[in-house]
Short mmCIF file of C-alpha atoms in Angstrom, two decimals:
data_model
loop_
_atom_site.label_atom_id
_atom_site.label_comp_id
_atom_site.label_asym_id
_atom_site.label_seq_id
_atom_site.Cartn_x
_atom_site.Cartn_y
_atom_site.Cartn_z
CA MET A 1 -6.97 -5.84 -3.31
CA LYS A 2 -9.39 -3.61 -1.41
CA ILE A 3 -12.22 -1.75 -3.14
CA GLY A 4 -13.98 1.22 -1.61
CA VAL A 5 -17.55 2.29 -2.24
CA LEU A 6 -18.21 6.00 -1.70
CA SER A 7 -20.75 5.86 1.12
CA LEU A 8 -22.31 9.29 1.36
CA GLN A 9 -25.63 8.53 -0.37
CA GLY A 10 -27.01 6.17 -3.00
CA GLY A 11 -26.64 2.49 -3.93
CA VAL A 12 -23.86 1.67 -1.49
CA ILE A 13 -25.17 -1.59 0.02
CA GLU A 14 -25.85 -3.12 -3.39
CA HIS A 15 -22.31 -2.49 -4.65
CA LEU A 16 -20.81 -3.84 -1.42
CA SER A 17 -22.99 -6.95 -1.72
CA HIS A 18 -21.82 -7.61 -5.31
CA LEU A 19 -18.19 -7.14 -4.31
CA ARG A 20 -18.57 -9.51 -1.35
CA ASN A 21 -20.25 -12.07 -3.63
CA LEU A 22 -17.08 -11.93 -5.73
CA GLY A 23 -14.94 -12.50 -2.63
CA VAL A 24 -13.45 -9.00 -2.68
CA ASP A 25 -12.27 -7.14 0.41
CA CYS A 26 -14.31 -3.92 0.42
CA ILE A 27 -14.99 -0.94 2.66
CA GLU A 28 -17.32 2.03 2.87
CA VAL A 29 -15.49 5.25 2.06
CA LYS A 30 -16.89 7.99 4.30
CA GLU A 31 -13.85 10.18 4.97
CA ALA A 32 -10.80 11.35 3.03
CA LYS A 33 -8.51 9.14 5.14
CA ASP A 34 -10.38 6.04 3.86
CA LEU A 35 -8.94 6.76 0.40
CA ASN A 36 -5.51 5.65 1.64
CA GLU A 37 -6.77 2.10 2.27
CA ILE A 38 -8.14 1.29 -1.20
CA ASN A 39 -6.94 0.13 -4.62
CA GLY A 40 -10.11 1.21 -6.46
CA ILE A 41 -13.36 3.06 -5.76
CA ILE A 42 -16.96 2.88 -6.91
CA LEU A 43 -19.09 6.04 -7.01
CA PRO A 44 -22.65 4.70 -6.70
CA GLY A 45 -25.88 5.83 -8.24
CA GLY A 46 -27.96 8.19 -6.14
CA GLU A 47 -28.37 11.95 -6.38
CA SER A 48 -25.31 13.58 -7.94
CA THR A 49 -25.99 17.04 -6.50
CA THR A 50 -26.31 15.65 -2.97
CA ILE A 51 -23.23 13.44 -3.29
CA GLY A 52 -21.27 16.38 -4.75
CA LEU A 53 -22.26 18.64 -1.84
CA LEU A 54 -21.37 15.96 0.71
CA LEU A 55 -17.97 15.42 -0.95
CA LYS A 56 -17.28 19.15 -0.48
CA GLU A 57 -18.69 19.30 3.07
CA ARG A 58 -16.57 16.36 4.18
CA LYS A 59 -13.50 17.79 2.43
CA MET A 60 -13.23 14.70 0.24
CA LEU A 61 -13.63 16.23 -3.23
CA HIS A 62 -10.02 17.33 -3.76
CA PRO A 63 -8.33 14.29 -2.16
CA LEU A 64 -10.54 11.97 -4.26
CA LYS A 65 -9.87 13.94 -7.44
CA GLU A 66 -6.14 13.88 -6.72
CA ARG A 67 -6.12 10.09 -6.21
CA ILE A 68 -8.07 9.54 -9.45
CA LEU A 69 -5.72 11.80 -11.41
CA LYS A 70 -2.79 9.80 -9.99
CA GLY A 71 -4.33 6.58 -11.35
CA LEU A 72 -6.78 5.25 -8.73
CA PRO A 73 -9.26 3.10 -10.68
CA VAL A 74 -12.76 4.55 -10.36
CA TRP A 75 -16.17 3.43 -11.59
CA GLY A 76 -19.13 5.79 -11.55
CA THR A 77 -22.64 4.37 -11.98
CA CYS A 78 -25.44 6.78 -12.96
CA ALA A 79 -24.88 9.69 -10.53
CA GLY A 80 -21.26 8.55 -10.33
CA MET A 81 -20.96 9.14 -14.07
CA ILE A 82 -22.13 12.72 -13.53
CA LEU A 83 -19.59 13.21 -10.73
CA LEU A 84 -16.75 12.08 -13.04
CA ALA A 85 -17.77 14.21 -16.05
CA LYS A 86 -15.79 17.28 -17.04
CA GLU A 87 -19.01 18.86 -18.27
CA ILE A 88 -22.73 18.54 -17.49
CA GLU A 89 -25.10 19.74 -20.22
CA ASN A 90 -27.22 22.76 -19.20
CA ASP A 91 -25.82 22.70 -15.67
CA PHE A 92 -23.32 25.03 -14.05
CA ARG A 93 -22.38 22.54 -11.32
CA LYS A 94 -19.00 20.85 -11.41
CA HIS A 95 -17.87 17.94 -9.29
CA LEU A 96 -14.70 15.88 -9.84
CA GLU A 97 -14.25 16.92 -13.51
CA VAL A 98 -11.79 14.12 -14.30
CA MET A 99 -13.30 12.19 -17.23
CA ASN A 100 -13.31 13.74 -20.69
CA ILE A 101 -17.07 13.39 -21.19
CA LYS A 102 -20.08 15.70 -21.36
CA VAL A 103 -23.21 14.18 -19.82
CA LYS A 104 -26.91 14.95 -19.85
CA ARG A 105 -28.59 14.48 -16.46
CA ASN A 106 -31.92 12.61 -16.26
CA ALA A 107 -31.59 12.11 -20.01
CA TYR A 108 -34.08 9.26 -20.09
CA GLY A 109 -36.74 11.21 -18.19
CA SER A 110 -38.33 10.82 -14.79
CA GLN A 111 -38.56 7.89 -12.39
CA LEU A 112 -41.62 6.71 -14.35
CA ASP A 113 -39.50 6.48 -17.51
CA SER A 114 -37.09 3.99 -15.91
CA PHE A 115 -36.51 0.81 -17.90
CA ILE A 116 -34.57 -2.44 -18.14
CA CYS A 117 -33.08 -3.90 -21.29
CA HIS A 118 -31.13 -7.13 -21.78
CA THR A 119 -28.13 -7.17 -24.07
CA LYS A 120 -24.63 -8.46 -24.67
CA ILE A 121 -21.76 -6.00 -24.25
CA GLU A 122 -18.84 -7.59 -26.08
CA LYS A 123 -16.14 -5.53 -24.36
CA VAL A 124 -17.42 -6.74 -20.97
CA THR A 125 -18.94 -10.21 -21.36
CA ASP A 126 -20.20 -12.72 -23.89
CA LYS A 127 -23.37 -13.19 -21.79
CA GLU A 128 -26.60 -11.25 -22.09
CA ILE A 129 -26.94 -9.00 -19.04
CA PRO A 130 -29.68 -6.71 -17.71
CA LEU A 131 -29.11 -2.95 -17.87
CA ILE A 132 -31.26 -1.01 -15.40
CA PHE A 133 -31.82 2.68 -16.17
CA ILE A 134 -33.33 4.89 -13.43
CA ARG A 135 -33.45 8.63 -14.19
CA ALA A 136 -30.25 7.87 -16.03
CA PRO A 137 -27.80 10.21 -17.70
CA TYR A 138 -26.01 9.46 -20.93
CA ILE A 139 -22.86 10.80 -22.54
CA VAL A 140 -23.52 13.39 -25.26
CA GLU A 141 -19.84 13.97 -26.09
CA ALA A 142 -16.73 11.91 -25.45
CA GLY A 143 -13.12 12.93 -25.98
CA ASN A 144 -10.86 11.09 -28.42
CA ASP A 145 -9.16 9.27 -25.54
CA VAL A 146 -12.47 7.83 -24.29
CA ASP A 147 -13.27 4.24 -25.26
CA VAL A 148 -16.99 3.85 -25.89
CA ILE A 149 -17.99 0.51 -24.38
CA PHE A 150 -21.67 0.54 -25.26
CA GLU A 151 -24.35 2.68 -26.93
CA ILE A 152 -28.12 2.41 -27.06
CA ASP A 153 -29.81 4.14 -29.99
CA GLY A 154 -26.66 6.17 -30.64
CA LYS A 155 -26.41 7.33 -27.01
CA ILE A 156 -23.27 6.42 -25.06
CA VAL A 157 -24.21 4.60 -21.84
CA ALA A 158 -20.86 2.99 -20.91
CA ALA A 159 -17.36 4.34 -21.46
CA ARG A 160 -13.81 4.09 -20.18
CA GLU A 161 -10.93 6.54 -20.14
CA LYS A 162 -7.69 5.13 -18.72
CA ASN A 163 -8.45 4.29 -15.06
CA MET A 164 -12.02 5.65 -15.20
CA LEU A 165 -15.18 3.70 -16.01
CA ALA A 166 -18.65 5.25 -16.26
CA THR A 167 -22.05 3.60 -16.76
CA SER A 168 -25.47 5.23 -17.10
CA PHE A 169 -27.16 2.14 -15.74
CA HIS A 170 -27.08 0.29 -12.40
CA PRO A 171 -25.34 -3.12 -12.57
CA GLU A 172 -25.55 -3.28 -8.77
CA LEU A 173 -29.35 -3.54 -8.94
CA SER A 174 -29.27 -6.68 -11.08
CA ASN A 175 -28.05 -10.19 -10.30
CA SER A 176 -25.27 -9.83 -12.87
CA LEU A 177 -21.72 -9.49 -11.56
CA GLU A 178 -20.18 -8.94 -15.01
CA PHE A 179 -19.50 -5.19 -14.73
CA HIS A 180 -18.10 -5.62 -11.23
CA ARG A 181 -15.72 -8.28 -12.64
CA TYR A 182 -14.79 -5.90 -15.47
CA PHE A 183 -13.96 -3.16 -12.95
CA LEU A 184 -11.94 -5.56 -10.79
CA ASN A 185 -9.89 -6.46 -13.87
CA MET A 186 -9.20 -2.74 -14.35
CA VAL A 187 -7.96 -2.55 -10.77
CA GLY A 188 -5.71 -5.55 -11.34
#
């Protein structure tokens, strides 16, 4: 199994570090041809507009979308969630548009409004894990085929639809490997 981390901008190193700590073969995905080498991909947190523009500039948007639609397991964290969403509230921009969710960008406010909470997410682990929210989005609407994994105060912050996983928070910034294990189980 080889996992790719989209390496155009954002929390790339942290995801690679977690994957290596789990003994997983992983690569940085910087070009469309890299997509042929992987069994799953992580879209890291960062700046969704910048990552979206770079995907287009490097002619990676359509090949990546095609692979996801054909079943490539994908996990989007924070900005990655926005990239996956079919709709972004109050925003005309579109990116991959593959996951049947509508998201609200920067839903928890500015950098100063960032926070950490500790909780158990039964669908992922029986351990309490830290959830780190930094200018995080959340899901305001999810299609019937979307499995809501976790909500905070009625706001969806983790969800899965078939081969696609999206989290508002940044598991890669904590010491917890639980979400990375969950994703690896999706990949098989």
